[in-house]
Amino acid sequence: MERFYRMCTQAQFQKLLVLFTTSYLELHGKSVAERQAEIEVTPSLASEEELLFFTLFNLKVGLTYDVLGFVSGLDGANAKRNQTSGLTVLAHALQSAQCLPRRKFKDTAEFAQYLQQEETLIFDGLAQRMRRPADDEVQRAHYTGKKSATPSKP
């Protein structure tokens, strides 16, 4: 937990935890502890605080579910289930606090109106889909090496 606090102060985490807990109750009608008490297995994450930390930790380090489960004492399926739950609650909390940007617009005019007050826009358009070239040399010119664990031929 110490490592996490280097990127987020404890005060910031506690503020987010209040929003997260409220959203969890709105979405599920019960606290994590109340829901865990209803099942017969030992809970993997026993509170909203643990679920929030678990969710933020994986967003920060980006582990696979199997590795996330391993470092958290869970199996991969439980890691995925908890991460999905945590992300749903976190998105609801941030949306409720009006901390998320709008993501859907009916047309480009509505999008332009939404952004009219912004002075600077940054678009990440580096990785764009493209049809795979049939020619081997052309393929190599466009290959980034990011999608495969095996190195490309020299």
CSV table of C-alpha atoms in Angstrom, one decimal:
chain,number,residue,atom,x,y,z
A,1,MET,CA,0.0,0.0,0.0
A,2,GLU,CA,3.0,2.3,0.6
A,3,ARG,CA,3.9,2.2,-3.1
A,4,PHE,CA,0.4,3.2,-4.1
A,5,TYR,CA,0.5,6.3,-1.8
A,6,ARG,CA,3.4,7.6,-3.7
A,7,MET,CA,1.1,8.2,-6.7
A,8,CYS,CA,-2.0,9.1,-4.6
A,9,THR,CA,-1.9,10.6,-1.1
A,10,GLN,CA,-3.8,8.9,1.6
A,11,ALA,CA,-6.1,11.9,1.8
A,12,GLN,CA,-6.9,11.6,-1.9
A,13,PHE,CA,-7.5,7.8,-1.5
A,14,GLN,CA,-9.8,8.5,1.4
A,15,LYS,CA,-11.8,11.0,-0.6
A,16,LEU,CA,-12.2,8.6,-3.5
A,17,LEU,CA,-13.1,5.8,-1.0
A,18,VAL,CA,-16.1,7.8,0.2
A,19,LEU,CA,-17.4,8.2,-3.4
A,20,PHE,CA,-16.5,4.5,-4.1
A,21,THR,CA,-18.4,3.3,-1.0
A,22,THR,CA,-21.4,5.4,-1.8
A,23,SER,CA,-21.5,4.0,-5.4
A,24,TYR,CA,-21.0,0.5,-4.2
A,25,LEU,CA,-24.1,0.8,-2.0
A,26,GLU,CA,-26.1,2.4,-4.7
A,27,LEU,CA,-25.2,-0.4,-7.2
A,28,HIS,CA,-25.5,-3.3,-4.9
A,29,GLY,CA,-27.8,-2.2,-2.0
A,30,LYS,CA,-25.4,-3.7,0.6
A,31,SER,CA,-21.8,-3.2,1.7
A,32,VAL,CA,-19.0,-5.6,0.6
A,33,ALA,CA,-19.0,-7.0,4.2
A,34,GLU,CA,-22.8,-7.6,4.1
A,35,ARG,CA,-22.6,-9.3,0.7
A,36,GLN,CA,-19.6,-11.4,1.8
A,37,ALA,CA,-21.5,-12.6,4.9
A,38,GLU,CA,-24.1,-14.2,2.6
A,39,ILE,CA,-21.7,-16.5,0.9
A,40,GLU,CA,-20.1,-19.6,2.3
A,41,VAL,CA,-16.5,-19.1,1.1
A,42,THR,CA,-13.9,-17.0,2.7
A,43,PRO,CA,-14.0,-13.5,1.1
A,44,SER,CA,-11.1,-12.5,-0.9
A,45,LEU,CA,-11.7,-8.7,-0.5
A,46,ALA,CA,-13.5,-7.9,2.7
A,47,SER,CA,-14.2,-4.2,2.3
A,48,GLU,CA,-14.8,-1.4,-0.1
A,49,GLU,CA,-11.3,-0.1,0.7
A,50,GLU,CA,-9.7,-3.4,-0.3
A,51,LEU,CA,-11.7,-3.5,-3.5
A,52,LEU,CA,-10.8,0.1,-4.4
A,53,PHE,CA,-7.1,-0.5,-3.7
A,54,PHE,CA,-7.2,-3.8,-5.7
A,55,THR,CA,-8.8,-2.0,-8.6
A,56,LEU,CA,-6.4,1.0,-8.6
A,57,PHE,CA,-3.4,-1.2,-8.1
A,58,ASN,CA,-4.2,-3.2,-11.2
A,59,LEU,CA,-5.0,-0.1,-13.2
A,60,LYS,CA,-1.5,1.2,-12.2
A,61,VAL,CA,0.5,-1.9,-12.9
A,62,GLY,CA,-1.6,-3.6,-15.6
A,63,LEU,CA,-1.1,-7.3,-14.6
A,64,THR,CA,-2.8,-10.2,-16.3
A,65,TYR,CA,-5.6,-11.7,-14.2
A,66,ASP,CA,-3.5,-14.8,-13.3
A,67,VAL,CA,-0.6,-12.6,-12.1
A,68,LEU,CA,-2.9,-10.2,-10.4
A,69,GLY,CA,-4.6,-13.1,-8.6
A,70,PHE,CA,-1.2,-14.6,-7.6
A,71,VAL,CA,0.0,-11.3,-6.0
A,72,SER,CA,-3.4,-10.8,-4.4
A,73,GLY,CA,-3.9,-14.4,-3.1
A,74,LEU,CA,-6.7,-15.1,-5.6
A,75,ASP,CA,-7.2,-17.3,-8.6
A,76,GLY,CA,-7.3,-15.7,-12.0
A,77,ALA,CA,-11.1,-15.9,-12.3
A,78,ASN,CA,-11.7,-14.2,-8.9
A,79,ALA,CA,-9.1,-11.5,-9.9
A,80,LYS,CA,-11.1,-10.8,-13.1
A,81,ARG,CA,-14.4,-10.8,-11.3
A,82,ASN,CA,-13.2,-8.4,-8.6
A,83,GLN,CA,-11.5,-6.2,-11.1
A,84,THR,CA,-14.7,-6.0,-13.2
A,85,SER,CA,-16.7,-5.2,-10.1
A,86,GLY,CA,-14.2,-2.6,-8.9
A,87,LEU,CA,-14.1,-0.9,-12.3
A,88,THR,CA,-17.9,-0.7,-12.5
A,89,VAL,CA,-18.1,0.9,-9.1
A,90,LEU,CA,-15.2,3.2,-9.8
A,91,ALA,CA,-16.8,4.4,-13.1
A,92,HIS,CA,-20.1,5.0,-11.3
A,93,ALA,CA,-18.3,6.9,-8.5
A,94,LEU,CA,-16.4,9.1,-10.9
A,95,GLN,CA,-19.5,9.7,-13.1
A,96,SER,CA,-21.5,10.7,-10.0
A,97,ALA,CA,-18.8,13.2,-9.0
A,98,GLN,CA,-18.8,14.5,-12.6
A,99,CYS,CA,-15.1,13.6,-13.0
A,100,LEU,CA,-15.4,11.7,-16.2
A,101,PRO,CA,-15.5,13.2,-19.7
A,102,ARG,CA,-18.5,12.8,-21.8
A,103,ARG,CA,-17.9,9.9,-24.2
A,104,LYS,CA,-20.9,9.7,-26.5
A,105,PHE,CA,-22.3,12.4,-28.8
A,106,LYS,CA,-25.1,12.2,-31.3
A,107,ASP,CA,-23.1,13.9,-34.1
A,108,THR,CA,-19.9,16.0,-34.8
A,109,ALA,CA,-21.7,19.2,-34.2
A,110,GLU,CA,-22.6,18.2,-30.6
A,111,PHE,CA,-19.0,17.1,-30.1
A,112,ALA,CA,-17.7,20.4,-31.4
A,113,GLN,CA,-20.0,22.3,-29.1
A,114,TYR,CA,-18.9,20.2,-26.1
A,115,LEU,CA,-15.2,21.1,-26.8
A,116,GLN,CA,-15.7,24.8,-27.8
A,117,GLN,CA,-14.3,26.1,-24.6
A,118,GLU,CA,-11.1,24.0,-24.8
A,119,GLU,CA,-8.0,25.8,-26.0
A,120,THR,CA,-5.9,22.7,-26.6
A,121,LEU,CA,-6.9,19.2,-27.7
A,122,ILE,CA,-4.5,16.2,-27.7
A,123,PHE,CA,-5.4,13.2,-29.8
A,124,ASP,CA,-3.6,9.9,-29.5
A,125,GLY,CA,-3.8,8.6,-33.0
A,126,LEU,CA,-0.4,6.7,-33.2
A,127,ALA,CA,-1.8,3.2,-33.2
A,128,GLN,CA,-4.3,3.0,-36.1
A,129,ARG,CA,-5.8,-0.1,-37.6
A,130,MET,CA,-4.6,-1.0,-41.1
A,131,ARG,CA,-5.1,-3.8,-43.5
A,132,ARG,CA,-2.2,-6.2,-43.2
A,133,PRO,CA,0.0,-5.9,-46.3
A,134,ALA,CA,0.6,-9.0,-48.3
A,135,ASP,CA,4.2,-8.1,-49.2
A,136,ASP,CA,6.7,-9.2,-46.5
A,137,GLU,CA,8.9,-6.1,-46.8
A,138,VAL,CA,5.9,-3.8,-46.5
A,139,GLN,CA,4.7,-5.7,-43.4
A,140,ARG,CA,8.1,-5.2,-41.7
A,141,ALA,CA,8.0,-1.5,-42.4
A,142,HIS,CA,4.7,-1.2,-40.4
A,143,TYR,CA,5.5,-3.8,-37.7
A,144,THR,CA,5.9,-2.3,-34.2
A,145,GLY,CA,6.8,-5.5,-32.4
A,146,LYS,CA,4.3,-4.7,-29.6
A,147,LYS,CA,1.8,-7.5,-30.3
A,148,SER,CA,4.1,-10.5,-30.1
A,149,ALA,CA,6.4,-11.9,-27.5
A,150,THR,CA,8.7,-13.2,-30.2
A,151,PRO,CA,11.2,-10.9,-31.9
A,152,SER,CA,10.8,-10.1,-35.6
A,153,LYS,CA,13.4,-11.4,-38.1
A,154,PRO,CA,16.3,-9.0,-38.7
